[in-house]
Coordinates of C-alpha atoms in Angstrom, one line a residue:
X4 CA 75.3 86.1 95.3
X5 CA 77.7 86.6 92.5
X6 CA 81.3 85.9 93.4
X7 CA 83.4 89.0 93.0
X8 CA 87.2 89.1 92.4
X9 CA 88.7 92.2 93.9
X10 CA 91.7 93.6 92.0
X11 CA 93.6 96.8 93.1
X12 CA 96.8 98.1 94.5
X13 CA 98.1 97.4 98.0
X14 CA 96.2 99.2 100.8
X15 CA 93.2 100.2 98.7
X16 CA 90.7 98.5 100.9
X17 CA 90.1 95.1 99.2
X18 CA 90.4 93.0 102.4
X19 CA 88.4 95.5 104.4
X20 CA 85.5 95.1 101.9
X21 CA 85.7 91.3 102.2
X22 CA 85.7 91.7 106.0
X23 CA 82.5 93.8 105.7
X24 CA 81.0 91.2 103.4
X25 CA 81.5 88.5 106.1
X26 CA 80.2 90.8 108.8
X27 CA 83.6 90.9 110.6
X28 CA 85.0 93.8 112.5
X29 CA 87.6 95.7 110.5
X30 CA 91.2 94.9 111.3
X31 CA 94.3 95.3 109.2
X32 CA 95.4 92.1 107.6
X33 CA 98.0 92.1 104.8
X34 CA 96.9 89.7 102.0
X35 CA 99.9 87.6 101.1
X36 CA 98.2 85.2 98.7
X37 CA 94.9 85.0 96.9
X38 CA 92.1 84.4 99.5
X39 CA 89.2 82.4 98.2
X40 CA 85.7 82.5 99.7
X41 CA 82.2 81.7 98.4
X42 CA 81.5 85.5 98.0
X43 CA 84.9 86.9 97.0
X44 CA 88.3 86.3 95.7
X45 CA 90.7 88.8 97.5
X46 CA 93.9 89.3 95.5
X47 CA 97.1 90.8 96.9
X48 CA 97.9 94.2 95.5
X49 CA 101.3 92.9 94.4
X50 CA 99.5 90.8 91.8
X51 CA 98.5 94.1 90.1
X52 CA 101.7 95.9 90.8
X53 CA 103.9 93.2 89.2
X54 CA 103.2 92.3 85.6
X55 CA 104.8 88.9 86.0
X56 CA 101.9 88.0 88.3
X57 CA 99.1 89.0 85.9
X58 CA 98.7 85.4 84.8
X59 CA 97.5 84.5 88.4
X60 CA 94.9 87.2 88.1
X61 CA 93.8 85.9 84.7
X62 CA 93.5 82.3 86.0
X63 CA 91.7 83.4 89.1
X64 CA 89.2 85.4 87.1
X65 CA 87.8 82.2 85.7
X66 CA 86.3 81.4 89.1
X67 CA 84.6 84.8 89.5
X68 CA 81.3 86.0 88.3
X69 CA 82.3 89.7 88.4
X70 CA 85.6 91.5 88.4
X71 CA 85.8 94.5 90.8
X72 CA 88.5 97.1 90.1
X73 CA 89.3 98.7 93.4
X74 CA 90.8 102.1 94.0
X75 CA 90.8 104.2 97.2
X76 CA 89.3 107.7 97.0
X77 CA 92.6 109.2 97.8
X78 CA 94.6 107.2 95.2
X79 CA 97.2 109.4 93.6
X80 CA 97.0 107.7 90.2
X81 CA 95.4 104.7 88.5
X82 CA 97.4 101.5 87.9
X83 CA 94.7 100.2 85.5
X84 CA 95.3 100.6 81.8
X85 CA 92.3 101.0 79.4
X86 CA 90.9 97.6 78.7
X87 CA 92.8 96.0 81.6
X88 CA 90.1 93.4 82.2
X89 CA 89.4 92.5 78.6
X90 CA 91.2 89.1 78.7
X91 CA 89.3 88.2 81.9
X92 CA 86.0 87.9 80.0
X93 CA 83.8 88.8 82.9
X94 CA 81.5 91.8 83.8
X95 CA 83.5 94.6 85.4
X96 CA 82.5 97.0 88.2
X97 CA 84.5 99.7 89.9
X98 CA 84.7 100.2 93.6
X99 CA 85.9 103.5 95.0
X100 CA 86.8 102.7 98.6
X101 CA 87.6 105.0 101.6
X102 CA 85.1 107.5 100.3
X103 CA 85.1 109.1 103.8
X104 CA 88.7 110.3 103.1
X105 CA 88.1 112.5 100.0
X106 CA 85.9 115.2 98.7
X107 CA 83.3 114.7 95.9
X108 CA 85.6 116.1 93.2
X109 CA 88.3 113.6 94.0
X110 CA 85.9 110.7 94.2
X111 CA 84.5 111.7 90.8
X112 CA 88.1 111.6 89.4
X113 CA 88.8 108.2 90.8
X114 CA 85.4 106.9 89.5
X115 CA 86.3 108.2 86.0
X116 CA 89.6 106.3 86.2
X117 CA 87.7 103.1 86.9
X118 CA 85.3 103.7 84.1
X119 CA 88.2 104.3 81.7
X120 CA 89.7 101.0 82.8
X121 CA 86.5 99.2 81.9
X122 CA 84.1 99.4 84.9
X123 CA 80.6 99.4 83.6
X124 CA 79.2 100.5 87.0
X125 CA 81.0 102.2 89.8
X126 CA 80.1 102.0 93.5
X127 CA 81.3 104.6 96.0
X128 CA 82.0 102.8 99.3
X129 CA 83.5 103.1 102.7
X130 CA 84.1 100.0 104.8
X131 CA 84.4 102.3 107.9
X132 CA 81.0 103.9 107.5
X133 CA 79.4 101.1 105.4
X134 CA 78.4 103.8 102.8
X135 CA 77.6 102.3 99.4
X136 CA 77.7 98.7 100.6
X137 CA 73.9 98.1 100.3
X138 CA 74.0 99.1 96.7
X139 CA 77.0 96.9 96.0
X140 CA 75.3 93.9 97.7
X141 CA 72.1 94.6 95.8
X142 CA 74.1 94.4 92.5
X143 CA 75.8 91.2 93.6
X144 CA 72.5 89.6 94.6
X145 CA 70.6 90.6 91.4
X146 CA 69.7 87.7 89.1
X147 CA 71.2 89.3 86.0
X148 CA 74.5 91.3 85.8
X149 CA 72.6 94.7 85.4
X150 CA 75.8 96.5 84.2
X151 CA 75.8 94.4 81.0
X152 CA 72.1 94.6 80.1
X153 CA 71.8 98.4 79.9

C-alpha cells in the first residue's frame, strides 16, 4: 500500500480516515503532532493553518508516496493555494470527507477546490458511512500511481 500523507485544516477528518484505515472505531482525537504509521502520515491542521510550519509538511512529504489534500464537504473555503503541493514532488489526490453532511452541489464545489489545488484524482468519502473508502484503498493498493499515468 502506498503511504499517504494527509494535509488539511483542523477538524476536516484526517484522523478519522486514519482510524478507518486501521479498522478502529471512530473517536475524536486531536492530532497534536505528526503521527507516523506504515500506511499514513497524519498531520495536524495547524501545520497547514500556520505558514511557519510549512517546512514540517515539506520535510514529511519526503516519506510519503502520495499527498492527500483533505477538505470536509461542508468546508466554507479552501486553504489550499493553486500549486500548493508542487514543492512536495509527489502525486497528489484530493479527499472530500464528511460527504454525508453535504449535498451533491456542495461536494462538487469542494472537489473543484481540491482539483484547483493540484489533486489529480478526487475521492468522495465518509468515515462515518465508509462511502468512497474502497475506491481510495484500491488506488493506494494499485501498483502504479494511476493519477499520473492518464
